[in-house]
PDB file of C-alpha atoms in Angstrom:
ATOM      1  CA  MET K   1      -0.399 -42.498 -14.968  1.00  0.00           C
ATOM      2  CA  SER K   2      -0.091 -42.410 -11.183  1.00  0.00           C
ATOM      3  CA  GLN K   3       3.647 -41.620 -11.406  1.00  0.00           C
ATOM      4  CA  GLU K   4       2.880 -38.608 -13.584  1.00  0.00           C
ATOM      5  CA  LEU K   5       0.230 -37.435 -11.154  1.00  0.00           C
ATOM      6  CA  THR K   6       2.595 -37.910  -8.226  1.00  0.00           C
ATOM      7  CA  ARG K   7       5.282 -35.925 -10.053  1.00  0.00           C
ATOM      8  CA  ILE K   8       2.820 -33.089 -10.768  1.00  0.00           C
ATOM      9  CA  PHE K   9       1.848 -32.881  -7.090  1.00  0.00           C
ATOM     10  CA  GLU K  10       5.511 -32.965  -6.053  1.00  0.00           C
ATOM     11  CA  LEU K  11       6.083 -29.867  -8.183  1.00  0.00           C
ATOM     12  CA  LEU K  12       2.771 -28.141  -7.607  1.00  0.00           C
ATOM     13  CA  LEU K  13       2.468 -28.275  -3.818  1.00  0.00           C
ATOM     14  CA  PRO K  14       5.753 -26.506  -2.952  1.00  0.00           C
ATOM     15  CA  ALA K  15       5.156 -23.911  -5.672  1.00  0.00           C
ATOM     16  CA  THR K  16       1.664 -23.236  -4.331  1.00  0.00           C
ATOM     17  CA  GLY K  17       3.046 -22.816  -0.828  1.00  0.00           C
ATOM     18  CA  GLU K  18       5.726 -20.407  -2.075  1.00  0.00           C
ATOM     19  CA  THR K  19       3.130 -18.406  -3.984  1.00  0.00           C
ATOM     20  CA  LEU K  20       0.930 -18.119  -0.906  1.00  0.00           C
ATOM     21  CA  ILE K  21       3.922 -16.992   1.180  1.00  0.00           C
ATOM     22  CA  MET K  22       4.876 -14.346  -1.385  1.00  0.00           C
ATOM     23  CA  VAL K  23       1.338 -12.992  -1.667  1.00  0.00           C
ATOM     24  CA  ALA K  24       0.757 -13.018   2.104  1.00  0.00           C
ATOM     25  CA  PHE K  25       3.974 -11.130   2.909  1.00  0.00           C
ATOM     26  CA  ALA K  26       3.478  -8.670   0.061  1.00  0.00           C
ATOM     27  CA  LEU K  27      -0.116  -8.014   1.114  1.00  0.00           C
ATOM     28  CA  PHE K  28       0.868  -7.556   4.762  1.00  0.00           C
ATOM     29  CA  PHE K  29       3.577  -4.994   4.004  1.00  0.00           C
ATOM     30  CA  SER K  30       1.422  -3.278   1.380  1.00  0.00           C
ATOM     31  CA  VAL K  31      -1.402  -2.752   3.854  1.00  0.00           C
ATOM     32  CA  ILE K  32       1.019  -1.563   6.550  1.00  0.00           C
ATOM     33  CA  ILE K  33       2.394   1.081   4.156  1.00  0.00           C
ATOM     34  CA  GLY K  34      -0.612   1.690   1.874  1.00  0.00           C
ATOM     35  CA  VAL K  35      -3.342   2.457   4.426  1.00  0.00           C
ATOM     36  CA  PRO K  36      -1.371   5.159   6.317  1.00  0.00           C
ATOM     37  CA  LEU K  37      -0.220   6.573   2.980  1.00  0.00           C
ATOM     38  CA  GLY K  38      -3.836   6.755   1.777  1.00  0.00           C
ATOM     39  CA  ILE K  39      -4.875   8.478   5.013  1.00  0.00           C
ATOM     40  CA  LEU K  40      -2.045  11.005   4.622  1.00  0.00           C
ATOM     41  CA  LEU K  41      -3.110  11.671   1.038  1.00  0.00           C
ATOM     42  CA  VAL K  42      -6.618  12.520   2.228  1.00  0.00           C
ATOM     43  CA  ILE K  43      -5.920  14.558   5.358  1.00  0.00           C
ATOM     44  CA  THR K  44      -3.203  16.688   3.721  1.00  0.00           C
ATOM     45  CA  ARG K  45      -5.332  17.403   0.657  1.00  0.00           C
ATOM     46  CA  PRO K  46      -6.216  21.123   0.374  1.00  0.00           C
ATOM     47  CA  GLY K  47      -9.517  21.797   2.114  1.00  0.00           C
ATOM     48  CA  ASN K  48      -9.315  18.738   4.360  1.00  0.00           C
ATOM     49  CA  ILE K  49      -8.403  18.313   8.030  1.00  0.00           C
ATOM     50  CA  LEU K  50      -4.737  19.308   7.746  1.00  0.00           C
ATOM     51  CA  GLY K  51      -4.823  20.715   4.204  1.00  0.00           C
ATOM     52  CA  SER K  52      -4.567  24.362   5.255  1.00  0.00           C
ATOM     53  CA  HIS K  53      -0.959  24.031   6.422  1.00  0.00           C
ATOM     54  CA  GLN K  54       1.498  24.974   3.673  1.00  0.00           C
ATOM     55  CA  ALA K  55       4.058  22.317   4.637  1.00  0.00           C
ATOM     56  CA  LEU K  56       1.420  19.590   4.640  1.00  0.00           C
ATOM     57  CA  SER K  57       0.134  20.759   1.286  1.00  0.00           C
ATOM     58  CA  LEU K  58       3.661  20.244  -0.050  1.00  0.00           C
ATOM     59  CA  LEU K  59       3.690  16.810   1.613  1.00  0.00           C
ATOM     60  CA  ASN K  60       0.467  15.984  -0.236  1.00  0.00           C
ATOM     61  CA  ARG K  61       2.012  16.953  -3.573  1.00  0.00           C
ATOM     62  CA  PHE K  62       5.105  14.901  -2.785  1.00  0.00           C
ATOM     63  CA  LEU K  63       3.053  11.853  -1.791  1.00  0.00           C
ATOM     64  CA  ASN K  64       0.953  12.113  -4.953  1.00  0.00           C
ATOM     65  CA  ILE K  65       4.091  12.203  -7.075  1.00  0.00           C
ATOM     66  CA  LEU K  66       5.609   9.328  -5.100  1.00  0.00           C
ATOM     67  CA  VAL K  67       2.530   7.122  -5.442  1.00  0.00           C
ATOM     68  CA  ASN K  68       2.203   7.860  -9.144  1.00  0.00           C
ATOM     69  CA  PHE K  69       5.933   7.307  -9.695  1.00  0.00           C
ATOM     70  CA  ILE K  70       6.011   3.980  -7.876  1.00  0.00           C
ATOM     71  CA  LEU K  71       3.205   2.784 -10.111  1.00  0.00           C
ATOM     72  CA  LEU K  72       5.421   3.404 -13.125  1.00  0.00           C
ATOM     73  CA  ILE K  73       8.885   2.426 -11.889  1.00  0.00           C
ATOM     74  CA  LEU K  74      11.230   0.614 -14.172  1.00  0.00           C
ATOM     75  CA  TRP K  75      14.100   0.140 -11.758  1.00  0.00           C
ATOM     76  CA  VAL K  76      12.592  -2.612  -9.607  1.00  0.00           C
ATOM     77  CA  ILE K  77      15.212  -5.254 -10.382  1.00  0.00           C
ATOM     78  CA  PRO K  78      18.262  -3.240  -9.245  1.00  0.00           C
ATOM     79  CA  LEU K  79      16.352  -1.907  -6.240  1.00  0.00           C
ATOM     80  CA  THR K  80      15.241  -5.412  -5.267  1.00  0.00           C
ATOM     81  CA  ARG K  81      18.803  -6.667  -5.541  1.00  0.00           C
ATOM     82  CA  ALA K  82      19.999  -3.781  -3.345  1.00  0.00           C
ATOM     83  CA  VAL K  83      17.305  -4.253  -0.675  1.00  0.00           C
ATOM     84  CA  VAL K  84      16.854  -8.025  -0.570  1.00  0.00           C
ATOM     85  CA  GLY K  85      20.088  -9.270  -2.104  1.00  0.00           C
ATOM     86  CA  THR K  86      18.452 -11.348  -4.818  1.00  0.00           C
ATOM     87  CA  THR K  87      15.907 -10.968  -7.600  1.00  0.00           C
ATOM     88  CA  ILE K  88      14.838 -14.598  -7.855  1.00  0.00           C
ATOM     89  CA  GLY K  89      12.909 -16.934  -5.624  1.00  0.00           C
ATOM     90  CA  VAL K  90      10.475 -16.131  -2.861  1.00  0.00           C
ATOM     91  CA  LYS K  91      12.683 -13.464  -1.276  1.00  0.00           C
ATOM     92  CA  GLY K  92      13.224 -11.771  -4.622  1.00  0.00           C
ATOM     93  CA  ALA K  93       9.503 -11.692  -5.420  1.00  0.00           C
ATOM     94  CA  ILE K  94       8.100 -10.315  -2.146  1.00  0.00           C
ATOM     95  CA  PHE K  95       9.716  -6.871  -2.423  1.00  0.00           C
ATOM     96  CA  PRO K  96       8.482  -6.028  -5.965  1.00  0.00           C
ATOM     97  CA  LEU K  97       5.011  -7.348  -5.132  1.00  0.00           C
ATOM     98  CA  PHE K  98       4.893  -5.150  -2.040  1.00  0.00           C
ATOM     99  CA  LEU K  99       6.311  -2.195  -3.960  1.00  0.00           C
ATOM    100  CA  TYR K 100       3.633  -2.414  -6.613  1.00  0.00           C
ATOM    101  CA  ALA K 101       0.720  -3.203  -4.277  1.00  0.00           C
ATOM    102  CA  ALA K 102       1.274  -0.487  -1.628  1.00  0.00           C
ATOM    103  CA  PRO K 103       0.406   2.469  -3.924  1.00  0.00           C
ATOM    104  CA  PHE K 104      -2.734   0.681  -5.121  1.00  0.00           C
ATOM    105  CA  ILE K 105      -3.823   0.100  -1.533  1.00  0.00           C
ATOM    106  CA  ALA K 106      -3.059   3.753  -0.788  1.00  0.00           C
ATOM    107  CA  ARG K 107      -5.276   4.879  -3.680  1.00  0.00           C
ATOM    108  CA  VAL K 108      -8.084   2.514  -2.635  1.00  0.00           C
ATOM    109  CA  THR K 109      -7.842   3.809   0.940  1.00  0.00           C
ATOM    110  CA  GLU K 110      -7.838   7.394  -0.311  1.00  0.00           C
ATOM    111  CA  SER K 111     -10.922   6.899  -2.489  1.00  0.00           C
ATOM    112  CA  ALA K 112     -12.787   5.064   0.290  1.00  0.00           C
ATOM    113  CA  ILE K 113     -12.079   7.863   2.777  1.00  0.00           C
ATOM    114  CA  LEU K 114     -13.065  10.526   0.247  1.00  0.00           C
ATOM    115  CA  GLU K 115     -16.518   8.920   0.072  1.00  0.00           C
ATOM    116  CA  ILE K 116     -17.176   9.970   3.681  1.00  0.00           C
ATOM    117  CA  LYS K 117     -19.543  12.908   3.614  1.00  0.00           C
ATOM    118  CA  PRO K 118     -17.750  16.169   4.481  1.00  0.00           C
ATOM    119  CA  GLY K 119     -20.589  17.110   6.838  1.00  0.00           C
ATOM    120  CA  ILE K 120     -19.670  14.243   9.152  1.00  0.00           C
ATOM    121  CA  ILE K 121     -16.093  15.466   9.427  1.00  0.00           C
ATOM    122  CA  GLU K 122     -17.278  19.061   9.902  1.00  0.00           C
ATOM    123  CA  ALA K 123     -19.572  17.924  12.712  1.00  0.00           C
ATOM    124  CA  PHE K 124     -16.685  16.275  14.539  1.00  0.00           C
ATOM    125  CA  ILE K 125     -14.539  19.388  14.056  1.00  0.00           C
ATOM    126  CA  ALA K 126     -17.389  21.521  15.451  1.00  0.00           C
ATOM    127  CA  LEU K 127     -17.561  19.227  18.471  1.00  0.00           C
ATOM    128  CA  GLY K 128     -13.870  19.900  19.123  1.00  0.00           C
ATOM    129  CA  ALA K 129     -12.377  16.621  17.946  1.00  0.00           C
ATOM    130  CA  SER K 130      -8.630  16.646  17.336  1.00  0.00           C
ATOM    131  CA  PRO K 131      -7.238  15.571  13.947  1.00  0.00           C
ATOM    132  CA  TRP K 132      -6.109  12.287  15.522  1.00  0.00           C
ATOM    133  CA  GLN K 133      -9.629  11.609  16.831  1.00  0.00           C
ATOM    134  CA  ILE K 134     -11.103  12.380  13.420  1.00  0.00           C
ATOM    135  CA  ILE K 135      -8.650  10.006  11.728  1.00  0.00           C
ATOM    136  CA  THR K 136      -9.190   7.137  14.157  1.00  0.00           C
ATOM    137  CA  ARG K 137     -12.912   7.505  14.867  1.00  0.00           C
ATOM    138  CA  VAL K 138     -14.336   8.924  11.649  1.00  0.00           C
ATOM    139  CA  LEU K 139     -12.043   8.118   8.741  1.00  0.00           C
ATOM    140  CA  LEU K 140     -11.056   4.620   9.823  1.00  0.00           C
TER     141      LEU K 140
END
């Protein structure tokens, strides 16, 4: 019985460590990409801080399409092989995990920022705050 238990731990411990590494790296890169993407989705939305600029309105449409498309991609395996060089193991799992998690983090960031009352943002604009100050001091 103890040999079986030892064998289980010999298999389980390295796999647990690899899983934690994959999740940690994927989460790190997803937050690095997803939070700024969510902020861009909000501030370039029509009627928001930078939504009145035509080029930024087009950027908002593009980002919406990109986020929605990434959520539905079917070509992850060839893309992973092209970017990482492999589709198996820890290295092969981090990229797809990051690719799928970043748009979700962007949407969560977007919805959290949209819950900020517009009057607060308008007050900062009335006080002469720049878009960068509004992003860093109000939205974040």
